[in-house]
Amino acid sequence: MTAQAAPLSIGHLAAETGEGVKALRYWTDLGLLKHGRTASGYRTYSTESVERVQFIRSAQHVGFSLSEIARILRVRADGHKPCAEVHEELRVHLQAVRRQLTQLQALKAELAGRLAYAQTHPDPECDSPGCVYLNPAVP
């Protein structure tokens, strides 16, 4: 029989994972992290919480929202593998990123055009309500 590791305080969990205590409290309040309480009311976490925190951060890193992460964790808690759902979500997130990249490329081109105009017209006539460099007609 193996000895069970002592529970971690929220401060120790934060130190172990590099996450802030506020984030850990928030995730706990959302039900993403399971915890116990000491007799004096302090939150305690199992050593498995370290892996869960790493999973949450990794999922957030690739664009998953906390509600999406909660859904994945619920599927897992129900004894099912969430891999098919996660695969589909990854596909959807990749499509969204591709759309955003296209939009960012268009924005980059527009900004470059406006900057080029501003550089070739350093002292323009400006009778617009704001600045001529931001007018819709500027190339």
CSV table of C-alpha atoms in Angstrom, one decimal:
chain,number,residue,atom,x,y,z
A,1,MET,CA,0.0,0.0,0.0
A,2,THR,CA,1.4,3.4,-1.0
A,3,ALA,CA,1.2,6.4,1.3
A,4,GLN,CA,-1.0,9.2,0.1
A,5,ALA,CA,0.8,12.5,-0.3
A,6,ALA,CA,-0.1,15.3,2.0
A,7,PRO,CA,-2.6,17.7,0.6
A,8,LEU,CA,-1.2,21.0,-0.8
A,9,SER,CA,-2.2,24.4,0.4
A,10,ILE,CA,-3.3,26.8,-2.3
A,11,GLY,CA,0.0,28.6,-1.9
A,12,HIS,CA,2.0,25.4,-2.4
A,13,LEU,CA,-0.2,24.5,-5.5
A,14,ALA,CA,0.5,28.0,-6.9
A,15,ALA,CA,4.3,27.6,-6.3
A,16,GLU,CA,4.2,24.1,-7.8
A,17,THR,CA,2.4,25.2,-11.0
A,18,GLY,CA,3.5,28.8,-11.4
A,19,GLU,CA,-0.1,29.9,-11.3
A,20,GLY,CA,-1.4,32.8,-9.2
A,21,VAL,CA,-3.5,32.1,-6.1
A,22,LYS,CA,-6.3,34.2,-7.5
A,23,ALA,CA,-6.5,32.1,-10.7
A,24,LEU,CA,-6.5,28.9,-8.6
A,25,ARG,CA,-9.3,30.3,-6.4
A,26,TYR,CA,-11.3,31.3,-9.4
A,27,TRP,CA,-10.9,27.9,-11.1
A,28,THR,CA,-11.9,26.3,-7.8
A,29,ASP,CA,-15.0,28.4,-7.6
A,30,LEU,CA,-15.9,27.4,-11.1
A,31,GLY,CA,-15.5,23.8,-10.2
A,32,LEU,CA,-12.5,23.2,-12.4
A,33,LEU,CA,-10.4,22.2,-9.4
A,34,LYS,CA,-11.5,19.9,-6.6
A,35,HIS,CA,-10.4,20.8,-3.1
A,36,GLY,CA,-10.9,20.0,0.5
A,37,ARG,CA,-10.8,22.1,3.6
A,38,THR,CA,-8.7,22.1,6.7
A,39,ALA,CA,-10.4,22.3,10.1
A,40,SER,CA,-9.6,26.0,10.0
A,41,GLY,CA,-11.3,26.4,6.6
A,42,TYR,CA,-8.3,26.7,4.4
A,43,ARG,CA,-8.5,25.1,0.9
A,44,THR,CA,-6.4,22.0,0.3
A,45,TYR,CA,-5.6,20.3,-3.0
A,46,SER,CA,-4.4,16.8,-3.9
A,47,THR,CA,-1.2,16.3,-5.8
A,48,GLU,CA,-3.3,15.4,-8.8
A,49,SER,CA,-4.4,19.0,-8.9
A,50,VAL,CA,-0.9,19.9,-10.3
A,51,GLU,CA,-1.7,18.0,-13.4
A,52,ARG,CA,-5.2,19.4,-13.7
A,53,VAL,CA,-3.8,23.0,-13.4
A,54,GLN,CA,-1.3,22.2,-16.1
A,55,PHE,CA,-4.1,20.8,-18.3
A,56,ILE,CA,-6.3,23.9,-17.7
A,57,ARG,CA,-3.4,26.2,-18.7
A,58,SER,CA,-2.5,24.1,-21.7
A,59,ALA,CA,-6.1,24.1,-22.9
A,60,GLN,CA,-6.3,27.9,-22.4
A,61,HIS,CA,-3.1,28.3,-24.3
A,62,VAL,CA,-4.6,26.8,-27.5
A,63,GLY,CA,-7.7,28.9,-27.2
A,64,PHE,CA,-10.2,26.9,-25.1
A,65,SER,CA,-12.5,28.9,-22.8
A,66,LEU,CA,-13.0,27.9,-19.2
A,67,SER,CA,-16.5,26.7,-20.0
A,68,GLU,CA,-15.1,24.5,-22.8
A,69,ILE,CA,-12.5,23.2,-20.4
A,70,ALA,CA,-15.2,22.5,-17.7
A,71,ARG,CA,-17.2,20.5,-20.3
A,72,ILE,CA,-14.2,18.4,-21.1
A,73,LEU,CA,-13.5,17.8,-17.4
A,74,ARG,CA,-17.1,16.8,-16.8
A,75,VAL,CA,-17.0,14.3,-19.7
A,76,ARG,CA,-13.8,12.8,-18.2
A,77,ALA,CA,-15.4,12.8,-14.7
A,78,ASP,CA,-18.3,10.8,-16.1
A,79,GLY,CA,-15.9,8.1,-17.1
A,80,HIS,CA,-15.7,8.9,-20.8
A,81,LYS,CA,-12.8,9.9,-23.0
A,82,PRO,CA,-13.5,13.5,-24.4
A,83,CYS,CA,-11.0,13.0,-27.2
A,84,ALA,CA,-13.5,13.0,-30.1
A,85,GLU,CA,-15.1,16.3,-28.8
A,86,VAL,CA,-11.6,17.8,-28.2
A,87,HIS,CA,-10.6,16.8,-31.7
A,88,GLU,CA,-13.6,18.7,-33.2
A,89,GLU,CA,-13.0,21.7,-30.9
A,90,LEU,CA,-9.3,21.8,-32.1
A,91,ARG,CA,-10.5,21.8,-35.7
A,92,VAL,CA,-13.0,24.7,-35.0
A,93,HIS,CA,-10.3,26.7,-33.1
A,94,LEU,CA,-7.9,26.2,-36.0
A,95,GLN,CA,-10.5,27.5,-38.5
A,96,ALA,CA,-11.1,30.5,-36.3
A,97,VAL,CA,-7.3,31.2,-36.1
A,98,ARG,CA,-7.0,31.0,-39.8
A,99,ARG,CA,-9.9,33.5,-40.2
A,100,GLN,CA,-8.2,35.8,-37.7
A,101,LEU,CA,-4.9,35.6,-39.5
A,102,THR,CA,-6.6,36.6,-42.8
A,103,GLN,CA,-8.1,39.5,-41.0
A,104,LEU,CA,-4.8,40.5,-39.5
A,105,GLN,CA,-3.1,40.3,-42.8
A,106,ALA,CA,-5.7,42.7,-44.3
A,107,LEU,CA,-5.2,45.0,-41.3
A,108,LYS,CA,-1.5,44.9,-41.7
A,109,ALA,CA,-1.8,45.9,-45.3
A,110,GLU,CA,-4.2,48.8,-44.4
A,111,LEU,CA,-1.9,50.0,-41.7
A,112,ALA,CA,1.1,49.9,-43.9
A,113,GLY,CA,-0.7,51.9,-46.6
A,114,ARG,CA,-1.8,54.5,-44.1
A,115,LEU,CA,1.7,54.8,-42.7
A,116,ALA,CA,3.2,55.1,-46.1
A,117,TYR,CA,0.7,57.9,-46.9
A,118,ALA,CA,1.5,59.6,-43.6
A,119,GLN,CA,5.3,59.4,-44.3
A,120,THR,CA,4.8,60.9,-47.8
A,121,HIS,CA,2.4,63.5,-46.4
A,122,PRO,CA,4.0,64.7,-43.2
A,123,ASP,CA,2.0,67.9,-43.0
A,124,PRO,CA,-1.3,67.2,-44.7
A,125,GLU,CA,-4.2,69.5,-45.0
A,126,CYS,CA,-6.5,68.3,-42.3
A,127,ASP,CA,-10.0,69.4,-42.3
A,128,SER,CA,-11.5,66.2,-41.0
A,129,PRO,CA,-13.1,65.9,-37.6
A,130,GLY,CA,-10.1,63.7,-36.4
A,131,CYS,CA,-7.0,63.2,-38.4
A,132,VAL,CA,-6.7,62.8,-42.2
A,133,TYR,CA,-4.5,59.7,-41.7
A,134,LEU,CA,-7.6,57.9,-40.3
A,135,ASN,CA,-10.1,59.0,-42.9
A,136,PRO,CA,-11.7,56.1,-44.8
A,137,ALA,CA,-10.6,57.6,-48.1
A,138,VAL,CA,-6.9,57.4,-47.2
A,139,PRO,CA,-5.2,54.6,-49.2
